[in-house]
């Protein structure tokens, strides 16, 4: 019941490390297109590999995932082992059909998993057999969708509980983030198709790997104490995966990227930097497969990649110049001569909004400077996306750097006015 929002805290640190980061929504989820029929993790894995090939060509890449992301990542590693440099999981969801538990701890784990599956995964049965019935019923019920999703966060996450074992969600999660996650299902009308992954898994028989499967891609596992989907012993996981890193985590549950982002990030960094993953190639692209996403999507909801930026700049060249100020690469256009005017665009816009007529009309009498705000247009922030105060400081530094002969007139539209 998650979304690409789960990885929000991980993107900027990984970009700062020098990686190209892709956080896809899966087909039928959030802002992505809807499949015409239910598809499961095996077919979705082919779509995700196709996305990475389209973005990066033949470059090898890394995959990280939990929940459906772990299943999709597993099938990607199964089908395209030469394309994937490393597989990092925070949930071991798939195993080979013949990976039978034998040791005492393996048998105990299997019994516990079976008991919890019977008691806690009614949603899987419903969505795996009659997804449309549930989906249509929920499609116009905000309270129903909220209850369906939040119940999973309360049951599956490592959250504080009261004397009656009732979860306190708001101690573990940001209220705005959870509500935004719910609204992605409602506003985009994706709740119906978000249930199809379960049915697709049944139809394509992708709930486990074929007998004899051994995933040869180097695999790292961050083992969080998931209360409903308990992780297997390492010896059990090694029957299917080439485990090169296994980290037992002190806290966190099903939604690791949200619950314990620092622990997950540290483990990912250690794995990505390990000799088994990066010995034979430079830093590669990372495909972060959404942990906990139960819907599937084809297009990327958020793509942070320098390679893509280069392609876009070739097709739609920047109008002006670039300058590095205050930790940001700022794109600006400088036209005309006379008293300076700095034009700052609003939300969801860029400096071209002013170039359709306003800038040309002013340039006859004024020196007109159009600025792409940090994170908009062609301007890029090197670290965390700055807020209003941070953007104002960056633009002030730009003005200082340009050494204007007199204080400029500032013109701000929408959010640019606040800046």
Coordinates of C-alpha atoms in Angstrom, one line a residue:
X1 CA 0.0 0.0 0.0
X2 CA 2.9 2.4 -0.6
X3 CA 4.2 4.7 -3.3
X4 CA 7.3 6.3 -4.7
X5 CA 7.0 8.7 -1.7
X6 CA 8.6 6.0 0.5
X7 CA 12.0 6.7 -1.1
X8 CA 11.9 10.5 -0.7
X9 CA 14.5 10.6 2.0
X10 CA 17.0 8.3 0.1
X11 CA 17.1 10.1 -3.3
X12 CA 19.2 13.2 -2.5
X13 CA 21.9 11.3 -0.5
X14 CA 22.3 8.8 -3.3
X15 CA 22.4 11.5 -5.9
X16 CA 25.0 13.3 -3.8
X17 CA 27.0 10.0 -3.8
X18 CA 27.2 10.2 -7.6
X19 CA 24.5 7.8 -8.6
X20 CA 21.7 8.3 -11.1
X21 CA 18.5 7.3 -9.2
X22 CA 15.3 6.1 -10.8
X23 CA 12.2 5.7 -8.6
X24 CA 9.5 4.2 -10.7
X25 CA 5.9 3.8 -10.0
X26 CA 4.7 0.5 -11.3
X27 CA 2.0 0.1 -14.1
X28 CA -1.4 1.1 -13.0
X29 CA -0.3 3.1 -10.0
X30 CA -0.2 6.8 -9.2
X31 CA 0.8 8.9 -12.3
X32 CA 1.6 5.9 -14.5
X33 CA -0.5 4.4 -17.3
X34 CA -2.9 1.6 -16.6
X35 CA -2.4 -1.9 -18.0
X36 CA -5.3 -3.3 -20.0
X37 CA -5.2 -6.5 -17.9
X38 CA -3.7 -7.7 -14.7
X39 CA 0.1 -8.3 -14.8
X40 CA 2.2 -9.7 -12.1
X41 CA 5.8 -9.2 -10.9
X42 CA 7.3 -11.3 -13.6
X43 CA 5.9 -9.2 -16.5
X44 CA 6.5 -6.0 -14.5
X45 CA 10.1 -7.0 -14.2
X46 CA 10.4 -7.0 -18.0
X47 CA 8.9 -3.5 -18.1
X48 CA 11.2 -2.2 -15.5
X49 CA 14.3 -3.6 -17.2
X50 CA 13.0 -2.0 -20.4
X51 CA 12.8 1.3 -18.7
X52 CA 16.4 1.0 -17.5
X53 CA 17.6 0.1 -21.0
X54 CA 15.7 3.0 -22.4
X55 CA 17.3 5.4 -19.9
X56 CA 20.8 4.0 -19.8
X57 CA 21.3 1.7 -22.8
X58 CA 23.6 -1.2 -22.0
X59 CA 25.0 0.2 -18.7
X60 CA 24.7 -2.3 -15.9
X61 CA 22.5 -1.1 -13.0
X62 CA 21.7 -1.9 -9.4
X63 CA 18.2 -2.8 -8.0
X64 CA 16.8 -2.2 -4.6
X65 CA 13.4 -3.4 -3.4
X66 CA 11.1 -4.6 -0.7
X67 CA 7.6 -6.1 -0.9
X68 CA 6.5 -6.2 -4.6
X69 CA 9.8 -4.4 -5.3
X70 CA 11.6 -7.4 -3.9
X71 CA 9.6 -9.8 -6.2
X72 CA 10.1 -7.6 -9.2
X73 CA 13.8 -7.1 -8.5
X74 CA 14.1 -10.9 -8.1
X75 CA 12.6 -11.6 -11.4
X76 CA 14.8 -8.9 -13.1
X77 CA 17.8 -10.7 -11.7
X78 CA 16.5 -14.0 -12.8
X79 CA 15.8 -12.9 -16.4
X80 CA 18.7 -10.4 -16.9
X81 CA 21.6 -11.3 -14.6
X82 CA 24.2 -9.8 -17.0
X83 CA 22.5 -6.4 -16.8
X84 CA 22.3 -6.2 -13.1
X85 CA 25.4 -5.5 -11.0
X86 CA 23.8 -6.1 -7.6
X87 CA 20.4 -6.8 -6.0
X88 CA 19.6 -5.3 -2.6
X89 CA 16.5 -6.4 -0.8
X90 CA 14.8 -5.5 2.4
X91 CA 12.4 -8.4 2.1
X92 CA 13.1 -11.9 0.7
X93 CA 9.8 -12.6 -0.9
X94 CA 10.6 -15.2 -3.6
X95 CA 12.4 -18.5 -3.4
X96 CA 12.9 -21.4 -5.7
X97 CA 10.2 -24.1 -5.6
X98 CA 12.6 -26.7 -4.3
X99 CA 14.1 -24.5 -1.6
X100 CA 12.7 -26.7 1.2
X101 CA 13.3 -25.7 4.8
X102 CA 15.3 -28.4 6.6
X103 CA 17.3 -27.0 9.5
X104 CA 15.4 -26.4 12.8
X105 CA 15.4 -22.6 12.5
X106 CA 14.3 -22.8 8.8
X107 CA 11.4 -25.1 9.7
X108 CA 10.4 -22.8 12.6
X109 CA 10.5 -19.8 10.3
X110 CA 8.3 -21.6 7.7
X111 CA 5.7 -22.5 10.3
X112 CA 5.6 -18.9 11.6
X113 CA 5.3 -17.6 8.1
X114 CA 2.4 -19.9 7.3
X115 CA 0.6 -19.0 10.6
X116 CA 0.9 -15.3 9.9
X117 CA -0.1 -15.7 6.3
X118 CA -3.3 -17.3 7.4
X119 CA -4.1 -14.7 10.0
X120 CA -2.8 -11.4 8.4
X121 CA -3.0 -11.7 4.6
X122 CA -6.7 -11.8 3.8
X123 CA -6.1 -8.8 1.5
X124 CA -3.9 -11.1 -0.6
X125 CA -6.7 -13.6 -1.0
X126 CA -9.3 -11.0 -2.0
X127 CA -7.0 -9.1 -4.4
X128 CA -5.6 -12.3 -5.9
X129 CA -9.1 -13.7 -6.7
X130 CA -11.6 -10.8 -7.0
X131 CA -9.7 -7.5 -7.3
X132 CA -12.3 -5.7 -9.2
X133 CA -15.0 -6.2 -6.6
X134 CA -12.9 -4.5 -3.9
X135 CA -11.4 -1.9 -6.3
X136 CA -14.8 -0.7 -7.5
X137 CA -16.2 -0.6 -4.0
X138 CA -13.2 1.5 -2.9
X139 CA -13.0 3.8 -5.9
X140 CA -15.3 6.4 -4.6
X141 CA -14.8 5.9 -0.8
X142 CA -12.0 8.0 0.6
X143 CA -12.7 6.6 4.1
X144 CA -12.6 3.1 2.8
X145 CA -9.3 3.6 1.0
X146 CA -7.8 5.3 4.0
X147 CA -8.9 2.4 6.3
X148 CA -7.6 -0.3 3.9
X149 CA -4.2 1.3 3.6
X150 CA -3.6 2.6 7.1
X151 CA -4.6 -0.8 8.6
X152 CA -1.6 -2.3 6.8
X153 CA 0.7 0.4 8.0
X154 CA -0.4 -0.2 11.5
X155 CA -0.1 -4.0 11.3
X156 CA 3.0 -4.4 9.2
X157 CA 5.2 -1.6 10.5
X158 CA 7.4 -1.6 13.6
X159 CA 5.2 0.9 15.5
X160 CA 4.6 1.6 19.2
X161 CA 1.5 -0.1 20.6
X162 CA -0.7 0.5 23.7
X163 CA -1.8 -1.9 26.3
X164 CA -4.5 -3.2 24.0
X165 CA -2.0 -3.8 21.2
X166 CA -3.4 -0.9 19.2
X167 CA -0.7 0.7 16.9
X168 CA 0.1 4.4 17.3
X169 CA 0.8 5.3 13.7
X170 CA 1.5 9.0 14.3
X171 CA 4.5 8.2 16.5
X172 CA 6.1 6.3 13.7
X173 CA 5.0 8.1 10.5
X174 CA 4.5 11.7 9.4
X175 CA 0.7 12.3 9.1
X176 CA 1.0 14.4 5.9
X177 CA 3.1 11.8 4.2
X178 CA 0.6 9.0 4.9
X179 CA -2.3 11.2 3.8
X180 CA -0.5 12.2 0.6
X181 CA 0.1 8.5 -0.1
X182 CA -3.6 7.8 0.3
X183 CA -4.5 10.7 -2.0
X184 CA -2.3 9.3 -4.7
X185 CA -4.7 6.3 -4.9
X186 CA -7.8 8.5 -4.8
X187 CA -7.0 11.5 -7.0
X188 CA -5.4 9.4 -9.7
X189 CA -8.2 6.8 -9.5
X190 CA -5.6 4.0 -9.3
X191 CA -7.0 2.0 -6.4
X192 CA -8.7 -0.5 -8.8
X193 CA -5.6 -1.2 -10.9
X194 CA -3.4 -1.1 -7.8
X195 CA -5.0 -4.4 -6.7
X196 CA -4.1 -6.1 -10.0
X197 CA -0.6 -7.2 -9.1
X198 CA -2.0 -9.9 -6.8
X199 CA -4.2 -11.3 -9.5
X200 CA -1.4 -11.0 -12.0
X201 CA 0.9 -13.0 -9.8
X202 CA -1.7 -15.8 -9.7
X203 CA -2.3 -15.7 -13.5
X204 CA 1.4 -15.8 -14.4
X205 CA 2.4 -18.2 -11.6
X206 CA 5.2 -15.9 -10.4
X207 CA 4.9 -16.4 -6.7
X208 CA 8.1 -18.5 -6.7
X209 CA 11.0 -19.3 -8.9
X210 CA 11.2 -22.5 -10.9
X211 CA 12.8 -25.5 -9.1
X212 CA 16.6 -25.3 -9.3
X213 CA 16.8 -21.5 -9.7
X214 CA 19.9 -19.9 -8.3
X215 CA 20.0 -16.1 -8.6
X216 CA 23.7 -15.4 -9.6
X217 CA 23.5 -11.7 -9.2
X218 CA 25.3 -10.6 -6.0
X219 CA 22.6 -10.0 -3.4
X220 CA 22.6 -7.9 -0.2
X221 CA 19.8 -8.3 2.3
X222 CA 18.8 -5.7 5.0
X223 CA 16.9 -7.9 7.5
X224 CA 14.2 -5.8 9.2
X225 CA 12.0 -7.4 11.9
X226 CA 8.8 -7.3 9.8
X227 CA 6.0 -8.4 12.2
X228 CA 3.8 -10.0 9.4
X229 CA 6.3 -11.1 6.8
X230 CA 9.2 -12.5 8.9
X231 CA 12.5 -12.8 7.2
X232 CA 13.9 -16.2 6.6
X233 CA 17.2 -17.4 8.1
X234 CA 20.2 -16.6 6.0
X235 CA 20.7 -20.3 5.3
X236 CA 17.2 -20.5 3.8
X237 CA 17.7 -17.4 1.6
X238 CA 21.1 -18.8 0.3
X239 CA 19.3 -21.7 -1.3
X240 CA 18.1 -19.3 -3.9
X241 CA 20.3 -16.1 -3.8
X242 CA 24.0 -15.4 -3.9
X243 CA 24.1 -13.6 -0.6
X244 CA 27.2 -11.5 -0.2
X245 CA 25.9 -9.1 2.5
X246 CA 23.4 -9.9 5.3
X247 CA 22.5 -7.2 7.9
X248 CA 20.3 -7.9 10.9
X249 CA 18.5 -4.6 11.7
X250 CA 17.6 -3.5 15.3
X251 CA 14.4 -1.8 14.3
X252 CA 12.0 -1.2 11.4
X253 CA 9.4 -3.3 9.7
X254 CA 7.7 -3.7 6.4
X255 CA 8.1 -0.1 5.2
X256 CA 11.9 0.1 5.8
X257 CA 12.5 3.2 3.6
X258 CA 9.9 5.1 5.6
X259 CA 10.5 3.7 9.1
X260 CA 14.3 3.5 9.2
X261 CA 15.7 5.4 6.2
X262 CA 19.1 6.0 7.7
X263 CA 19.6 2.3 8.5
X264 CA 18.5 1.3 5.0
X265 CA 20.6 4.0 3.3
X266 CA 23.7 3.0 5.2
X267 CA 23.2 -0.7 4.3
X268 CA 22.6 0.2 0.6
X269 CA 25.8 2.4 0.5
X270 CA 27.9 -0.4 2.0
X271 CA 26.5 -2.9 -0.5
X272 CA 26.9 -0.7 -3.5
X273 CA 30.5 0.1 -2.6
X274 CA 31.4 -3.5 -1.9
X275 CA 34.0 -5.2 -4.1
X276 CA 31.4 -7.9 -5.2
X277 CA 29.3 -5.1 -6.7
X278 CA 31.6 -2.3 -7.9
X279 CA 34.9 -4.0 -8.5
X280 CA 34.6 -4.2 -12.3
X281 CA 32.7 -1.0 -13.1
X282 CA 32.2 2.7 -12.1
X283 CA 29.2 3.7 -10.1
X284 CA 26.1 2.6 -11.9
X285 CA 22.5 3.6 -12.0
X286 CA 20.3 2.4 -9.2
X287 CA 16.8 1.3 -9.9
X288 CA 14.9 1.6 -6.6
X289 CA 12.0 -0.7 -6.7
X290 CA 9.3 0.7 -4.5
X291 CA 9.1 -1.2 -1.2
X292 CA 5.5 -1.8 -0.3
X293 CA 4.0 -0.6 -3.6
X294 CA 1.1 -2.9 -4.4
X295 CA 0.3 -1.4 -7.7
X296 CA 2.3 -1.6 -10.9
X297 CA 3.5 1.1 -13.3
X298 CA 5.4 1.6 -16.5
X299 CA 6.5 5.2 -16.5
X300 CA 8.7 6.7 -13.8
X301 CA 6.9 9.0 -11.4
X302 CA 10.2 10.6 -10.4
X303 CA 13.4 10.4 -12.3
X304 CA 16.6 11.9 -10.9
X305 CA 19.2 11.3 -13.6
X306 CA 22.0 13.4 -15.0
X307 CA 22.0 11.2 -18.2
X308 CA 18.3 12.1 -18.9
X309 CA 19.1 15.7 -18.3
X310 CA 21.8 15.6 -20.9
X311 CA 19.4 14.1 -23.5
X312 CA 16.7 16.8 -22.7
X313 CA 19.3 19.6 -23.0
X314 CA 20.3 18.3 -26.4
X315 CA 16.6 18.2 -27.7
X316 CA 15.6 21.4 -25.9
X317 CA 18.7 23.5 -25.5
X318 CA 18.9 26.0 -22.6
X319 CA 18.3 29.6 -23.6
X320 CA 20.9 31.2 -21.5
X321 CA 24.0 30.6 -19.3
X322 CA 24.9 28.5 -16.3
X323 CA 26.7 29.7 -13.2
X324 CA 27.6 27.8 -10.0
X325 CA 26.5 29.8 -6.9
X326 CA 25.8 28.8 -3.3
X327 CA 25.9 25.1 -4.0
X328 CA 23.6 25.2 -7.0
X329 CA 24.0 25.3 -10.8
X330 CA 21.7 28.2 -11.9
X331 CA 20.5 28.7 -15.4
X332 CA 19.7 32.3 -16.3
X333 CA 19.1 34.6 -19.3
X334 CA 20.6 38.1 -19.4
X335 CA 19.2 40.5 -22.0
X336 CA 19.2 44.2 -22.8
X337 CA 20.9 47.1 -21.1
X338 CA 19.9 49.7 -18.5
X339 CA 18.5 49.5 -15.0
X340 CA 18.4 45.8 -14.0
X341 CA 15.3 43.8 -13.4
X342 CA 15.4 40.2 -12.1
X343 CA 12.3 38.1 -13.0
X344 CA 11.6 35.1 -10.7
X345 CA 9.0 32.6 -12.0
X346 CA 6.4 30.8 -9.9
X347 CA 5.5 27.2 -9.0
X348 CA 5.5 24.6 -11.7
X349 CA 7.1 27.0 -14.1
X350 CA 10.4 28.2 -15.5
X351 CA 12.1 31.3 -16.9
X352 CA 10.5 30.6 -20.3
X353 CA 7.2 31.8 -18.9
X354 CA 8.7 35.3 -19.0
X355 CA 10.4 34.9 -22.4
X356 CA 7.2 34.7 -24.5
X357 CA 6.8 38.5 -24.6
X358 CA 7.5 40.2 -21.2
X359 CA 11.3 39.9 -21.3
X360 CA 11.5 41.2 -24.9
X361 CA 9.3 44.2 -24.2
X362 CA 11.4 45.2 -21.2
X363 CA 14.8 44.5 -22.8
X364 CA 14.4 47.7 -24.9
X365 CA 14.9 49.9 -21.8
X366 CA 16.2 47.6 -19.1
X367 CA 18.7 44.9 -18.4
X368 CA 16.4 41.9 -17.9
X369 CA 17.7 38.8 -16.0
X370 CA 15.4 35.7 -16.1
X371 CA 16.2 33.0 -13.5
X372 CA 15.3 29.4 -13.3
X373 CA 14.7 28.9 -9.6
X374 CA 16.8 26.1 -8.0
X375 CA 15.3 22.7 -8.9
X376 CA 13.2 24.2 -11.8
X377 CA 13.9 24.5 -15.5
X378 CA 17.6 23.9 -16.0
X379 CA 18.7 24.9 -12.5
X380 CA 19.9 22.1 -10.3
X381 CA 20.6 22.0 -6.6
X382 CA 23.5 19.8 -5.6
X383 CA 22.0 18.7 -2.2
X384 CA 18.5 18.7 -0.7
X385 CA 15.9 20.8 -2.6
X386 CA 16.0 24.2 -0.9
X387 CA 12.9 25.9 0.4
X388 CA 11.8 29.5 0.0
X389 CA 14.6 30.9 2.3
X390 CA 17.2 28.7 0.7
X391 CA 16.2 29.7 -2.8
X392 CA 16.2 33.4 -1.9
X393 CA 19.7 33.0 -0.6
X394 CA 20.8 31.3 -3.8
X395 CA 19.3 34.0 -6.0
X396 CA 20.8 36.7 -3.9
X397 CA 24.2 35.1 -4.4
X398 CA 23.5 35.0 -8.1
X399 CA 22.8 38.8 -8.1
X400 CA 25.9 39.4 -6.1
X401 CA 28.0 37.3 -8.5
X402 CA 26.7 39.2 -11.5
X403 CA 28.0 42.4 -10.0
X404 CA 25.1 44.6 -11.2
X405 CA 25.9 48.3 -11.4
X406 CA 22.9 49.2 -9.2
X407 CA 20.3 47.3 -7.0
X408 CA 17.8 45.5 -9.2
X409 CA 14.1 45.6 -9.3
X410 CA 12.8 42.2 -8.3
X411 CA 9.7 40.8 -9.9
X412 CA 8.3 37.6 -8.5
X413 CA 5.3 35.6 -9.8
X414 CA 3.4 33.2 -7.6
X415 CA 6.0 31.3 -5.5
X416 CA 8.6 33.6 -7.0
X417 CA 7.0 36.4 -5.1
X418 CA 7.7 34.7 -1.8
X419 CA 11.3 34.0 -2.8

